[in-house]
Tab-separated table of C-alpha atoms in Angstrom:
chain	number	residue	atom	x	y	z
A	1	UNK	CA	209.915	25.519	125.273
A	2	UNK	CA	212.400	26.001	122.243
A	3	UNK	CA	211.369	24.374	119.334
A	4	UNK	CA	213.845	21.277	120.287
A	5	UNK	CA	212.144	21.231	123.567
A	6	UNK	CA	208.736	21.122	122.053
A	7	UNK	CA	210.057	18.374	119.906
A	8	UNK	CA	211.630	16.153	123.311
A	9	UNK	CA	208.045	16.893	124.867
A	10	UNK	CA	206.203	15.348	121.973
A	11	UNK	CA	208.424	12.567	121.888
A	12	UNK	CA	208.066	11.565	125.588
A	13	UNK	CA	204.280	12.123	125.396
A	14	UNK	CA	203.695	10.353	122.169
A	15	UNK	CA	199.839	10.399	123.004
A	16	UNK	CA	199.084	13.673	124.477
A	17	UNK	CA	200.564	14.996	121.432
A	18	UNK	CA	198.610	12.827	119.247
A	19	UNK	CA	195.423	14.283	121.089
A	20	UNK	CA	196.985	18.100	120.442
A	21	UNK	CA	196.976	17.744	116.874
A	22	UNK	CA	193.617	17.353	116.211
A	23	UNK	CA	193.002	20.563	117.755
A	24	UNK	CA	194.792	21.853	114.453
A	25	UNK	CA	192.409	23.728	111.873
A	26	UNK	CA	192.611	23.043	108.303
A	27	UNK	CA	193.386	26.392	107.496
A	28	UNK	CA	197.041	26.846	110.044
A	29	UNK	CA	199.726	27.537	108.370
A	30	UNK	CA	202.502	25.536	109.651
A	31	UNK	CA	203.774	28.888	111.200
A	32	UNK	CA	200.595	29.246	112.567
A	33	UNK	CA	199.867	25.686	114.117
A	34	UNK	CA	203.596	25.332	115.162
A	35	UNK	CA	203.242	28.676	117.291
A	36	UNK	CA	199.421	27.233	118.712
A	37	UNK	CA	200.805	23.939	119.689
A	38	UNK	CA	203.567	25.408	121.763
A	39	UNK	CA	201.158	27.748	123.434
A	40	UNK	CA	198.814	24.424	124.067
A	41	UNK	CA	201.338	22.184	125.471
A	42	UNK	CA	202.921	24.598	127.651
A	43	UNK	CA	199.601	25.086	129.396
A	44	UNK	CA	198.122	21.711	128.846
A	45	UNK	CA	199.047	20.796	133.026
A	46	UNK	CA	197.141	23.420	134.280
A	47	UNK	CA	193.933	22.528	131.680
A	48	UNK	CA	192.248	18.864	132.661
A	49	UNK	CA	189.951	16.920	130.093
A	50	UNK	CA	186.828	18.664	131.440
A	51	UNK	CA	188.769	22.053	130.420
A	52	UNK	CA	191.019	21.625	127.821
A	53	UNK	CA	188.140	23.143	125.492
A	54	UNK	CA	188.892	26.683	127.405
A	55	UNK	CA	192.441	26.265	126.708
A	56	UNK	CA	192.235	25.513	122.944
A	57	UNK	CA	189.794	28.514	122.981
A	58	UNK	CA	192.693	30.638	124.688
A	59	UNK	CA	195.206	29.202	122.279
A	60	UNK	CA	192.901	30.507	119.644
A	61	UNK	CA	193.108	33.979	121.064
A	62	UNK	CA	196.175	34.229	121.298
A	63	UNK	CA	197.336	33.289	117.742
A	64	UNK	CA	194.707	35.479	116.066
A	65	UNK	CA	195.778	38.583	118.206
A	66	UNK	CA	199.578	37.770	117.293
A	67	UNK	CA	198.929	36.539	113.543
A	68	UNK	CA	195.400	38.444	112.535
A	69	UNK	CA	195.742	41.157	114.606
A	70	UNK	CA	192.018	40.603	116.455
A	71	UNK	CA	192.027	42.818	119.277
A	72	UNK	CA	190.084	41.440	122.557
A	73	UNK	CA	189.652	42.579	126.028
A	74	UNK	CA	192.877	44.042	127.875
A	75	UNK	CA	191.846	41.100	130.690
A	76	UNK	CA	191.585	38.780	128.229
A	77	UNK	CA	194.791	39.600	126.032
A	78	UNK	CA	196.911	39.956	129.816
A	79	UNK	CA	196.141	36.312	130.200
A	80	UNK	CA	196.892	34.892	127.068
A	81	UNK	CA	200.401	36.531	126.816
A	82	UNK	CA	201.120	35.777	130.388
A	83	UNK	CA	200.191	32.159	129.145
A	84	UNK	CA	202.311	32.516	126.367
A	85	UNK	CA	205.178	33.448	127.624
A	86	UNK	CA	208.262	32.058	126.127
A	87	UNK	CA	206.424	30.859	122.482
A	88	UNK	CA	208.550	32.715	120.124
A	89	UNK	CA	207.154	33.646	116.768
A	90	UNK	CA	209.433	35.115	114.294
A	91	UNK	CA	208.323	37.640	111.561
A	92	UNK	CA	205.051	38.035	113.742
A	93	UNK	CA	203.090	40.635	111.454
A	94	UNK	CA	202.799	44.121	112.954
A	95	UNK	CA	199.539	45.792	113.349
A	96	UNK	CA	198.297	49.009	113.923
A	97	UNK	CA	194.948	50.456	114.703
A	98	UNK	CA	192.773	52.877	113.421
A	99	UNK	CA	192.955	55.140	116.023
A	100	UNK	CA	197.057	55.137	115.604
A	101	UNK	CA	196.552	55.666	112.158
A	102	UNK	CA	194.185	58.555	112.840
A	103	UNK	CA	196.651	59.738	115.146
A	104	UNK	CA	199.499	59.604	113.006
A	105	UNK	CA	197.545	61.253	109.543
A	106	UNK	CA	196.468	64.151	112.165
A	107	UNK	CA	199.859	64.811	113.259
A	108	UNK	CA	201.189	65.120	110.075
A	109	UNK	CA	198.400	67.253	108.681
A	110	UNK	CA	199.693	69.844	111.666
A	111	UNK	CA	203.485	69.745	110.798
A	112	UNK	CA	202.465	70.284	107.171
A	113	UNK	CA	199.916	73.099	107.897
A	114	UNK	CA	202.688	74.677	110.055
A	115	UNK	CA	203.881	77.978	109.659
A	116	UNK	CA	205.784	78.421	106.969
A	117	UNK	CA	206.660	81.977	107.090
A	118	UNK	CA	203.569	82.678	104.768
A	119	UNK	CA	201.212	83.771	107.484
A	120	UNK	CA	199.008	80.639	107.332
A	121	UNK	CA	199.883	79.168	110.479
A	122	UNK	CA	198.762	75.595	111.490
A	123	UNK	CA	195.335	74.163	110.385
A	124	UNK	CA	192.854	74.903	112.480
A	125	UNK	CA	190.908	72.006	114.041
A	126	UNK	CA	187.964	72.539	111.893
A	127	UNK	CA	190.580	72.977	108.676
A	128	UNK	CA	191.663	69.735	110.007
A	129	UNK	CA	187.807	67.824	110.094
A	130	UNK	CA	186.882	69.362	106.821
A	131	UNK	CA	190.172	67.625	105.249
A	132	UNK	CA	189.575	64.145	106.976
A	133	UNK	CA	185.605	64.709	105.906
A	134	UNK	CA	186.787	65.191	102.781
A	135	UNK	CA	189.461	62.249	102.601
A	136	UNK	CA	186.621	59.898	104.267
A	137	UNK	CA	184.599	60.401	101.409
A	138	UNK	CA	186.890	60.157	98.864
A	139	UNK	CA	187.647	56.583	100.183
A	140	UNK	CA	184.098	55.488	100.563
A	141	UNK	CA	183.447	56.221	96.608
A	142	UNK	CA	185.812	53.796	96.038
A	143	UNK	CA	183.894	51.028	97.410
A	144	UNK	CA	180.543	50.392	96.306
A	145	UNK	CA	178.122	49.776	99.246
């Protein structure tokens, strides 16, 4: 459903859509809610009364994996993007994990320690834990526990 679509839908089904919006929270954006709604109405068919609680649940997933980056089960998230496919959110925030970030500070700690015609060659992997040791607890000074 296109946002005009969405808009026809709610239109013809004047209470249904009344009953969607009071699965809104107080704290949606409009971005947010907008995005949840669609999600909700395009599966309401397959969710009766005696269901619909599972659905708004689902919704729920899905718009804190796409907008607050929550990471679930790879069952669960397969579902809810199946069931979401077609909602369109633009300037969805992009998020990356700690293990890509790991990845990606690791990698670049080899290409620096690379060998640079001085002799030194690349970090070794225990050069490597001492400097993320180190760099651990440099960050963890900064907060006070």
């Amino acid at each position: 459903m296109a946002n005009m679509d969405v808009e026809d839908f709610i239109q013809q089904n004047r209470a249904l859509a009344e009953q969607v919006e009071t699965f809104r929270g107080y704290w949606e954006s409009e971005k947010h809610w907008e995005a949840r709604r669609e999600f909700i109405l395009r599966n309401i068919s397959d969710y009766e009364d005696p269901h619909l609680d599972q659905l708004v649940s689902l919704s729920m997933v899905w718009a804190n994996n796409v907008f607050l980056g929550c990471r679930y089960s790879s069952v669960l998230l397969e579902k809810v993007k199946d069931m979401a496919e077609g909602v369109v959110v633009e300037d969805a925030p992009v998020f990356k994990t700690r293990d890509e970030i790991m990845k990606k500070q690791k990698n670049e700690r080899v290409e620096y320690g690379g060998d640079d015609g001085g002799g030194g060659g690349a970090q070794t992997s225990t050069q490597l834990c001492s400097t993320m040791a180190v760099t651990l607890f440099s960050y963890s000074r900064l907060f006070s526990w």
